Coordinates of C-alpha atoms in Angstrom, one line a residue:
Chain A
M132 CA -11.5 18.5 14.1
R133 CA -10.4 21.2 11.6
F134 CA -6.6 21.1 12.0
C135 CA -6.2 17.2 12.4
P136 CA -4.1 15.8 9.6
F137 CA -5.7 12.3 10.1
A138 CA -9.1 13.7 9.7
K139 CA -7.9 15.7 6.8
R140 CA -7.2 12.5 4.8
T141 CA -10.9 11.7 5.1
L142 CA -12.1 15.1 4.3
L143 CA -9.9 15.0 1.2
V144 CA -11.4 11.8 -0.1
L145 CA -14.9 13.1 0.5
K146 CA -14.0 16.1 -1.6
A147 CA -12.3 14.2 -4.2
K148 CA -15.0 11.8 -4.8
G149 CA -17.8 14.6 -4.4
I150 CA -19.5 12.8 -1.6
G151 CA -22.3 14.8 0.2
H152 CA -21.4 14.8 4.0
E153 CA -21.8 16.8 7.2
V154 CA -19.0 17.6 9.7
I155 CA -19.2 17.5 13.4
N156 CA -16.0 18.9 15.0
I157 CA -15.0 17.4 18.3
N158 CA -13.0 19.4 20.9
L159 CA -10.2 17.1 21.3
K160 CA -8.9 18.7 24.5
N161 CA -12.4 18.4 26.1
K162 CA -14.0 15.2 24.4
P163 CA -18.0 14.9 24.8
E164 CA -18.6 11.6 26.6
W165 CA -20.9 10.4 23.9
F166 CA -17.9 10.5 21.5
F167 CA -16.4 7.3 23.1
K168 CA -19.7 5.6 21.9
K169 CA -18.7 6.4 18.4
N170 CA -15.1 5.4 18.9
P171 CA -13.9 3.6 21.9
F172 CA -10.3 5.2 21.3
G173 CA -12.0 8.7 21.2
L174 CA -10.2 9.6 18.2
V175 CA -11.2 11.6 15.0
P176 CA -11.8 10.9 12.1
V177 CA -15.0 8.7 12.5
L178 CA -17.5 8.2 9.7
E179 CA -21.1 7.3 10.5
N180 CA -23.7 6.7 7.9
S181 CA -27.6 6.7 8.0
Q182 CA -27.7 3.0 8.9
G183 CA -25.7 4.1 12.1
Q184 CA -22.6 2.0 11.0
V185 CA -19.6 3.7 12.2
I186 CA -16.0 3.4 10.8
Y187 CA -12.8 4.8 12.3
E188 CA -9.1 4.9 11.6
S189 CA -8.2 7.5 9.0
A190 CA -7.0 4.8 6.4
I191 CA -9.8 2.5 7.0
T192 CA -12.5 5.5 6.5
C193 CA -10.6 6.3 3.3
E194 CA -10.8 3.0 1.9
Y195 CA -14.4 2.5 2.8
L196 CA -15.4 5.8 1.1
D197 CA -13.6 4.6 -2.1
E198 CA -15.4 1.4 -2.1
A199 CA -18.9 2.5 -0.8
Y200 CA -19.1 5.5 -3.2
P201 CA -19.3 5.6 -7.1
G202 CA -17.1 7.8 -9.2
K203 CA -13.5 8.1 -9.7
K204 CA -11.8 5.1 -7.8
L205 CA -8.9 6.5 -5.8
L206 CA -7.3 3.0 -5.2
P207 CA -6.2 1.1 -8.2
D208 CA -8.1 -2.1 -9.3
D209 CA -4.9 -4.0 -9.8
P210 CA -4.0 -5.9 -6.9
Y211 CA -0.3 -5.5 -7.1
E212 CA -0.6 -1.8 -7.5
K213 CA -3.0 -1.4 -4.6
A214 CA -0.4 -3.4 -2.5
C215 CA 2.2 -1.0 -3.5
Q216 CA 0.2 2.0 -2.3
K217 CA 0.0 0.2 1.1
M218 CA 3.6 -0.5 1.1
V219 CA 4.3 3.3 0.5
F220 CA 2.0 3.9 3.2
E221 CA 3.8 1.9 5.7
L222 CA 7.1 3.5 4.5
F223 CA 5.5 6.8 5.5
S224 CA 4.5 5.8 9.0
K225 CA 7.2 7.4 10.9
V226 CA 6.7 10.9 9.6
P227 CA 3.5 11.8 11.6
P228 CA 4.9 11.2 15.0
L229 CA 8.3 12.6 13.9
L230 CA 6.8 15.9 12.6
L231 CA 4.7 16.0 15.8
S232 CA 7.5 15.7 18.2
F233 CA 9.5 18.3 16.0
L234 CA 6.8 20.8 16.3
R235 CA 6.6 20.3 19.9
R236 CA 10.3 20.9 20.3
Q237 CA 10.5 23.9 18.1
N238 CA 11.1 26.6 20.8
K239 CA 12.7 24.4 23.3
E240 CA 15.7 21.9 23.1
D241 CA 17.9 21.4 19.9
C242 CA 15.8 19.3 17.5
S243 CA 18.6 18.4 15.1
G244 CA 18.1 14.7 15.9
V245 CA 14.6 14.9 14.8
K246 CA 15.5 17.0 11.8
E247 CA 18.0 14.3 10.7
E248 CA 15.5 11.6 11.3
L249 CA 12.8 13.4 9.2
H250 CA 15.6 13.8 6.3
K251 CA 15.9 10.2 6.4
E252 CA 12.2 9.5 6.1
F253 CA 11.8 11.8 3.2
S254 CA 14.7 10.4 1.5
K255 CA 12.9 6.9 1.5
L256 CA 10.0 8.8 -0.1
E257 CA 12.1 10.4 -2.6
E258 CA 13.5 6.9 -3.6
V259 CA 9.9 5.9 -4.4
L260 CA 9.5 8.5 -6.7
T261 CA 12.9 8.2 -8.3
N262 CA 12.3 4.6 -8.9
K263 CA 8.9 4.9 -10.2
K264 CA 9.8 7.9 -12.5
T265 CA 6.3 9.2 -11.9
T266 CA 5.0 12.6 -10.5
F267 CA 2.6 11.0 -8.0
F268 CA 3.3 7.9 -5.5
G269 CA 0.6 5.9 -7.4
G270 CA 1.7 6.7 -10.9
S271 CA 1.2 9.6 -13.3
S272 CA -2.2 10.6 -11.7
L273 CA -3.0 11.5 -8.1
S274 CA -4.4 8.6 -6.3
M275 CA -5.1 7.4 -2.8
I276 CA -1.7 7.2 -1.4
D277 CA -0.9 10.9 -2.3
Y278 CA -4.1 12.2 -0.3
L279 CA -3.2 10.0 2.6
I280 CA 0.5 11.4 3.1
W281 CA -0.6 15.0 1.7
P282 CA -1.6 16.5 5.3
W283 CA 1.8 16.4 6.9
F284 CA 3.3 18.1 3.8
E285 CA 0.6 20.6 3.8
W286 CA 2.0 21.3 7.5
L287 CA 5.6 21.9 6.1
I288 CA 4.1 24.7 3.8
T289 CA 1.9 26.4 6.2
L290 CA 4.7 26.3 8.7
E291 CA 7.4 27.7 6.2
L292 CA 9.6 24.5 6.5
N293 CA 9.8 24.0 2.9
E294 CA 13.6 23.7 3.2
Y295 CA 13.0 20.2 4.7
V296 CA 12.5 19.0 1.1
D297 CA 15.3 20.9 -0.5
H298 CA 17.5 17.6 -0.7
T299 CA 14.5 15.6 -2.2
P300 CA 13.7 17.2 -5.5
N301 CA 11.1 14.7 -6.7
L302 CA 9.2 15.3 -3.4
K303 CA 9.4 18.9 -3.8
L304 CA 7.8 18.6 -7.4
W305 CA 5.2 16.4 -6.0
M306 CA 4.2 18.9 -3.5
E307 CA 3.9 21.5 -6.1
A308 CA 1.9 19.1 -8.2
M309 CA -0.4 18.3 -5.2
M310 CA -1.1 22.0 -4.5
K311 CA -2.8 22.3 -8.2
D312 CA -5.2 19.5 -7.0
P313 CA -8.7 21.0 -6.7
A314 CA -9.5 18.9 -3.5
V315 CA -6.0 19.9 -1.9
S316 CA -6.4 23.6 -2.8
S317 CA -10.0 23.8 -1.6
L318 CA -9.1 22.3 1.8
F319 CA -5.8 24.1 2.3
I320 CA -5.4 25.4 5.7
D321 CA -5.0 29.3 6.4
P322 CA -1.6 29.6 7.8
K323 CA -2.5 32.0 10.4
A324 CA -5.2 29.9 11.7
F325 CA -3.0 26.9 11.8
R326 CA -0.3 28.8 13.7
G327 CA -2.8 30.3 16.2
F328 CA -4.4 26.8 16.7
L329 CA -1.0 25.0 17.1
D330 CA 0.1 27.7 19.7
L331 CA -2.9 27.2 21.7
Y332 CA -2.9 23.3 21.3
L333 CA 0.8 23.1 22.5
Q334 CA -0.6 24.8 25.5
N335 CA -3.2 22.5 26.1
N336 CA -5.7 25.2 25.8
L337 CA -9.4 24.1 25.5
E338 CA -10.1 26.6 23.0
A339 CA -7.5 25.7 20.6
C340 CA -9.8 23.5 18.3
D341 CA -12.1 26.4 17.7
Y342 CA -9.2 29.0 17.0
G343 CA -10.2 31.5 14.1
L344 CA -14.1 30.8 14.4
Chain U
M30 CA 4.6 -32.8 6.6
T31 CA 3.6 -29.4 5.2
D32 CA 5.1 -28.0 2.0
D33 CA 7.5 -25.4 3.8
A34 CA 9.5 -28.3 5.4
T35 CA 12.7 -27.2 3.7
R36 CA 16.0 -26.2 5.0
T37 CA 16.7 -22.4 5.3
L38 CA 18.9 -20.5 3.2
G39 CA 21.6 -18.5 4.9
K40 CA 24.7 -16.4 4.2
G41 CA 26.8 -17.6 1.0
S42 CA 23.7 -19.4 -0.4
A43 CA 23.0 -18.8 -4.1
P44 CA 20.0 -16.6 -4.9
P45 CA 17.0 -18.4 -6.1
G46 CA 16.1 -18.0 -9.7
P47 CA 12.9 -16.4 -11.1
V48 CA 9.6 -17.7 -9.9
P49 CA 8.3 -20.2 -12.4
E50 CA 4.9 -19.3 -14.3
G51 CA 1.7 -20.1 -12.5
L52 CA 3.5 -20.3 -9.0
I53 CA 4.0 -17.6 -6.3
R54 CA 7.0 -17.8 -3.9
L55 CA 6.8 -17.1 -0.2
Y56 CA 10.0 -16.1 1.7
S57 CA 9.2 -17.6 5.2
M58 CA 10.4 -19.2 8.2
R59 CA 8.6 -22.3 9.7
F60 CA 7.8 -20.8 13.2
C61 CA 7.3 -17.2 12.3
P62 CA 3.6 -16.1 13.2
Y63 CA 3.6 -13.2 10.8
A64 CA 4.7 -15.6 7.8
H65 CA 2.1 -18.2 9.4
R66 CA -0.7 -15.8 8.4
T67 CA 0.4 -15.7 4.8
R68 CA 0.7 -19.5 4.6
L69 CA -2.8 -19.8 6.1
V70 CA -4.2 -17.7 3.3
L71 CA -2.1 -19.6 0.6
Q72 CA -3.6 -22.8 2.1
A73 CA -7.2 -21.6 2.6
K74 CA -7.3 -20.4 -1.1
G75 CA -5.6 -23.3 -2.6
I76 CA -3.0 -21.1 -4.1
R77 CA 0.1 -23.1 -5.9
H78 CA 3.0 -21.7 -4.2
E79 CA 6.6 -22.6 -3.3
V80 CA 8.4 -21.7 0.1
I81 CA 12.0 -20.5 0.5
N82 CA 12.8 -20.5 4.3
I83 CA 15.2 -17.9 5.5
N84 CA 17.7 -18.3 8.4
L85 CA 16.8 -15.1 10.1
R86 CA 20.0 -15.1 12.3
N87 CA 22.3 -15.5 9.2
K88 CA 20.4 -13.9 6.3
P89 CA 21.7 -14.4 2.7
E90 CA 23.1 -11.3 1.3
W91 CA 20.8 -11.6 -1.8
Y92 CA 17.7 -11.6 0.7
F93 CA 18.2 -7.8 1.2
T94 CA 17.3 -7.3 -2.5
K95 CA 13.8 -9.0 -1.6
H96 CA 13.2 -6.8 1.6
P97 CA 15.1 -3.7 2.6
F98 CA 15.5 -5.0 6.2
G99 CA 15.5 -8.7 5.4
H100 CA 12.1 -9.1 7.1
I101 CA 9.7 -12.1 6.3
P102 CA 7.1 -12.7 5.2
V103 CA 7.8 -11.5 1.4
L104 CA 5.7 -12.7 -1.7
E105 CA 7.5 -12.8 -5.0
N106 CA 5.5 -13.5 -8.0
S107 CA 6.3 -14.8 -11.7
K108 CA 6.7 -11.1 -12.8
G109 CA 9.1 -10.5 -10.0
Q110 CA 7.0 -8.2 -8.2
L111 CA 7.5 -8.4 -4.4
I112 CA 4.8 -7.7 -1.8
Y113 CA 5.6 -7.4 1.9
E114 CA 4.0 -6.8 5.5
S115 CA 2.1 -9.7 6.4
V116 CA -1.4 -8.0 6.3
I117 CA -0.5 -6.5 2.9
A118 CA 0.6 -9.8 1.6
C119 CA -2.6 -11.5 2.7
E120 CA -4.8 -8.9 1.1
Y121 CA -2.8 -9.2 -2.0
L122 CA -3.6 -12.9 -2.3
D123 CA -7.1 -12.6 -1.6
D124 CA -7.5 -9.7 -4.3
A125 CA -5.2 -11.6 -6.7
Y126 CA -6.5 -15.0 -6.8
P127 CA -9.8 -16.3 -7.6
G128 CA -12.1 -18.6 -5.6
R129 CA -12.9 -18.4 -1.8
K130 CA -12.8 -14.7 -0.9
L131 CA -11.4 -14.4 2.8
Y132 CA -12.4 -10.8 3.2
P133 CA -16.1 -10.0 3.1
Y134 CA -17.7 -8.6 -0.2
D135 CA -19.8 -5.8 2.0
C136 CA -17.4 -2.6 2.4
Y137 CA -18.6 -1.9 5.8
E138 CA -17.9 -5.6 7.0
R139 CA -14.3 -5.3 5.3
A140 CA -13.8 -2.0 7.3
R141 CA -15.0 -3.8 10.4
Q142 CA -12.4 -6.6 10.1
K143 CA -9.7 -3.8 9.5
M144 CA -10.9 -2.0 12.6
L145 CA -10.7 -5.4 14.7
L146 CA -7.1 -5.7 13.4
E147 CA -6.4 -2.4 15.0
L148 CA -7.8 -3.8 18.3
F149 CA -5.3 -6.5 18.0
Y150 CA -2.1 -4.7 17.6
K151 CA -0.6 -5.1 21.1
V152 CA -1.0 -8.7 21.2
P153 CA 2.1 -9.9 19.0
H154 CA 4.3 -7.6 21.2
L155 CA 3.1 -8.7 24.5
T156 CA 3.1 -12.6 23.7
K157 CA 6.7 -12.3 22.5
E158 CA 7.6 -10.5 25.5
C159 CA 6.1 -13.0 27.8
L160 CA 7.9 -15.6 25.8
V161 CA 11.3 -13.9 26.3
T162 CA 10.8 -12.9 29.9
L163 CA 9.9 -16.6 30.7
R164 CA 12.7 -18.0 28.9
C165 CA 15.0 -15.7 30.8
G166 CA 13.6 -17.2 34.0
R167 CA 12.0 -13.9 34.9
G168 CA 8.3 -13.6 36.1
C169 CA 5.9 -12.0 33.6
A170 CA 3.0 -11.3 35.8
D171 CA 2.4 -7.6 34.6
L172 CA 3.0 -8.7 30.9
K173 CA 0.3 -11.5 31.3
L174 CA -2.2 -9.0 32.9
A175 CA -1.8 -6.6 30.0
L176 CA -2.2 -9.5 27.7
R177 CA -5.3 -10.8 29.4
Q178 CA -6.7 -7.2 29.3
E179 CA -6.3 -7.3 25.3
F180 CA -8.0 -10.8 25.3
C181 CA -10.9 -9.2 27.3
N182 CA -11.3 -6.7 24.7
L183 CA -11.4 -9.3 22.0
E184 CA -13.8 -11.4 24.2
E185 CA -16.1 -8.3 24.4
I186 CA -16.3 -8.2 20.6
L187 CA -17.3 -11.9 20.3
G188 CA -20.0 -11.4 23.1
Y189 CA -21.3 -8.2 21.4
Q190 CA -21.5 -9.9 17.9
N191 CA -22.8 -13.2 19.4
T192 CA -21.0 -15.1 16.6
I193 CA -18.2 -17.9 16.8
F194 CA -15.8 -16.2 14.6
F195 CA -14.5 -12.6 14.5
G196 CA -16.2 -12.1 11.1
G197 CA -19.4 -13.8 11.7
D198 CA -20.6 -17.5 11.7
C199 CA -18.0 -18.6 9.2
I200 CA -14.1 -18.3 9.5
S201 CA -12.8 -15.4 7.3
M202 CA -9.8 -13.3 6.9
I203 CA -9.6 -11.6 10.6
D204 CA -9.5 -15.2 12.0
Y205 CA -6.5 -16.2 10.1
L206 CA -4.8 -12.8 10.9
F207 CA -5.3 -13.4 14.6
W208 CA -4.8 -17.2 14.6
P209 CA -0.9 -17.6 14.7
W210 CA -0.4 -15.9 18.2
F211 CA -3.4 -17.9 19.7
E212 CA -1.8 -21.3 18.4
R213 CA 1.5 -20.3 20.1
L214 CA 0.0 -19.6 23.6
D215 CA 0.5 -23.1 24.7
V216 CA 4.0 -23.4 23.6
Y217 CA 5.0 -19.9 24.9
G218 CA 3.8 -21.2 28.3
I219 CA 0.8 -18.7 28.5
A220 CA -2.2 -20.7 27.9
D221 CA -3.7 -19.6 30.9
C222 CA -4.3 -16.0 29.6
V223 CA -7.5 -17.2 28.1
N224 CA -8.7 -18.7 31.4
H225 CA -11.4 -15.8 31.8
T226 CA -12.5 -15.5 28.2
P227 CA -14.8 -18.4 27.4
A228 CA -15.9 -16.8 24.2
L229 CA -12.3 -16.8 23.0
R230 CA -11.6 -20.3 24.1
L231 CA -14.8 -21.3 22.0
W232 CA -13.2 -19.6 19.2
I233 CA -9.8 -21.3 19.6
A234 CA -11.6 -24.7 19.7
A235 CA -13.6 -23.8 16.4
M236 CA -10.4 -22.5 14.8
K237 CA -8.6 -25.9 15.5
Q238 CA -11.5 -27.7 13.6
D239 CA -10.6 -25.6 10.5
P240 CA -9.1 -27.6 7.8
T241 CA -6.9 -24.8 6.8
V242 CA -5.6 -24.4 10.3
C243 CA -5.3 -28.0 10.9
A244 CA -3.1 -28.5 7.9
L245 CA -0.6 -26.1 9.1
L246 CA -0.6 -26.9 12.8
I247 CA 2.8 -27.1 14.2
D248 CA 3.7 -30.2 16.2
K249 CA 4.3 -28.8 19.9
N250 CA 7.5 -30.8 20.4
I251 CA 9.1 -29.3 17.2
F252 CA 8.3 -26.0 18.3
L253 CA 9.6 -26.4 21.7
G254 CA 12.7 -27.8 20.1
F255 CA 13.0 -24.8 18.0
L256 CA 12.6 -22.4 20.8
N257 CA 15.2 -24.2 23.0
L258 CA 18.0 -23.8 20.3
Y259 CA 16.6 -20.4 19.4
F260 CA 17.2 -19.1 22.8
Q261 CA 20.6 -20.7 23.0
N262 CA 21.3 -18.6 19.8
N263 CA 21.9 -21.6 17.8
P264 CA 21.7 -20.6 14.1
D265 CA 20.5 -24.3 13.4
A266 CA 17.2 -23.5 15.3
F267 CA 15.3 -22.6 12.3
D268 CA 15.9 -26.0 10.6
Y269 CA 14.9 -27.8 13.9
G270 CA 12.6 -30.9 13.1
L271 CA 13.4 -31.2 9.5
S272 CA 14.6 -34.9 8.5
C273 CA 18.3 -35.0 7.1

């Protein structure tokens, strides 16, 4: 689905590794029955290859693509460096549900509690960059972990919530560096389309996923 | 006697020195299922290691320099590198050490094992809740029903694959990642949750024949002794069963 941040992870890896692919978008507000045969959880993203093998869970799809396809390796070969990327991924895990709950509340109750929690989570990520003294989360070049966490920071930009990284300067610099990446910039969501989608999606409108087409 | 049969370190204990070359250190607790995963992998791959058990109710101050929240398991190598989260630790060991590979070589089969792990995610919480509820003298019929449902999902996988183990005909990483909770069903008082899942029972029987699983099997009476003290909030619980 064009606006799903989890599916965005897989699209970024497909783009970064130059893997030829086709996309079938699923209406997440009105899922086709056959889709549950692809993924019993009924979630995107799902990969299907010509052997009919199906892989789901965004992080698993990304790792699969990195292993199965040649070219630039996004995950490091060194076992410790690879483990570090997975530990950062765990550190990030509270951000997606927090950001979603923040978006759901935007125009309703006071969301200062959620804001504070987001600040806390961003500070943890800031600490990683500060300790590593590198631009990206995996080192001096962009790698898998950066793509895995990017889609939610892209939301901050498209929704003009950049002030959320005002107190985390390294994170801010990381975002600027990410925007220069060819895969990131070629897949950047149009802010108008995203806002249009989000409004309809939060109202449970069946047409949300096709906004802008 | 397994190699983790040492007294726990608690508040006020001196921090351990650096890890000697050629060894990897595991911060653990003898009865913790998550740490059990890592111990299974260390055993299965024949990795030289030392174990430091942590008193989880009375954590040493220095332990928070190993893990920000003082969780176990944590691996520390001779370079001082720290790896935590049980699944990450297990994968690190499989990648970093030679010999028998526990994850499959084929990238699709590897992905399948990781997808299977997702299917398992409710089991640890449900088994723990059953244990706590039973120990508090309350009924846990709803929890057991939910747990049985999870076991049915796993049963379906074994049925569909028509293999003994979750990764195929031989034991592999995913089996070791699941095992600790199944070993505890009996001592937690919920062994009847596999009454309706014959393939899962066959898997349990096959696992109990595995040399690695056997080498680390926890004596039932010692486990019960630990649980009794643990639920009385006795800080000596974690050392139950150790001589002197």
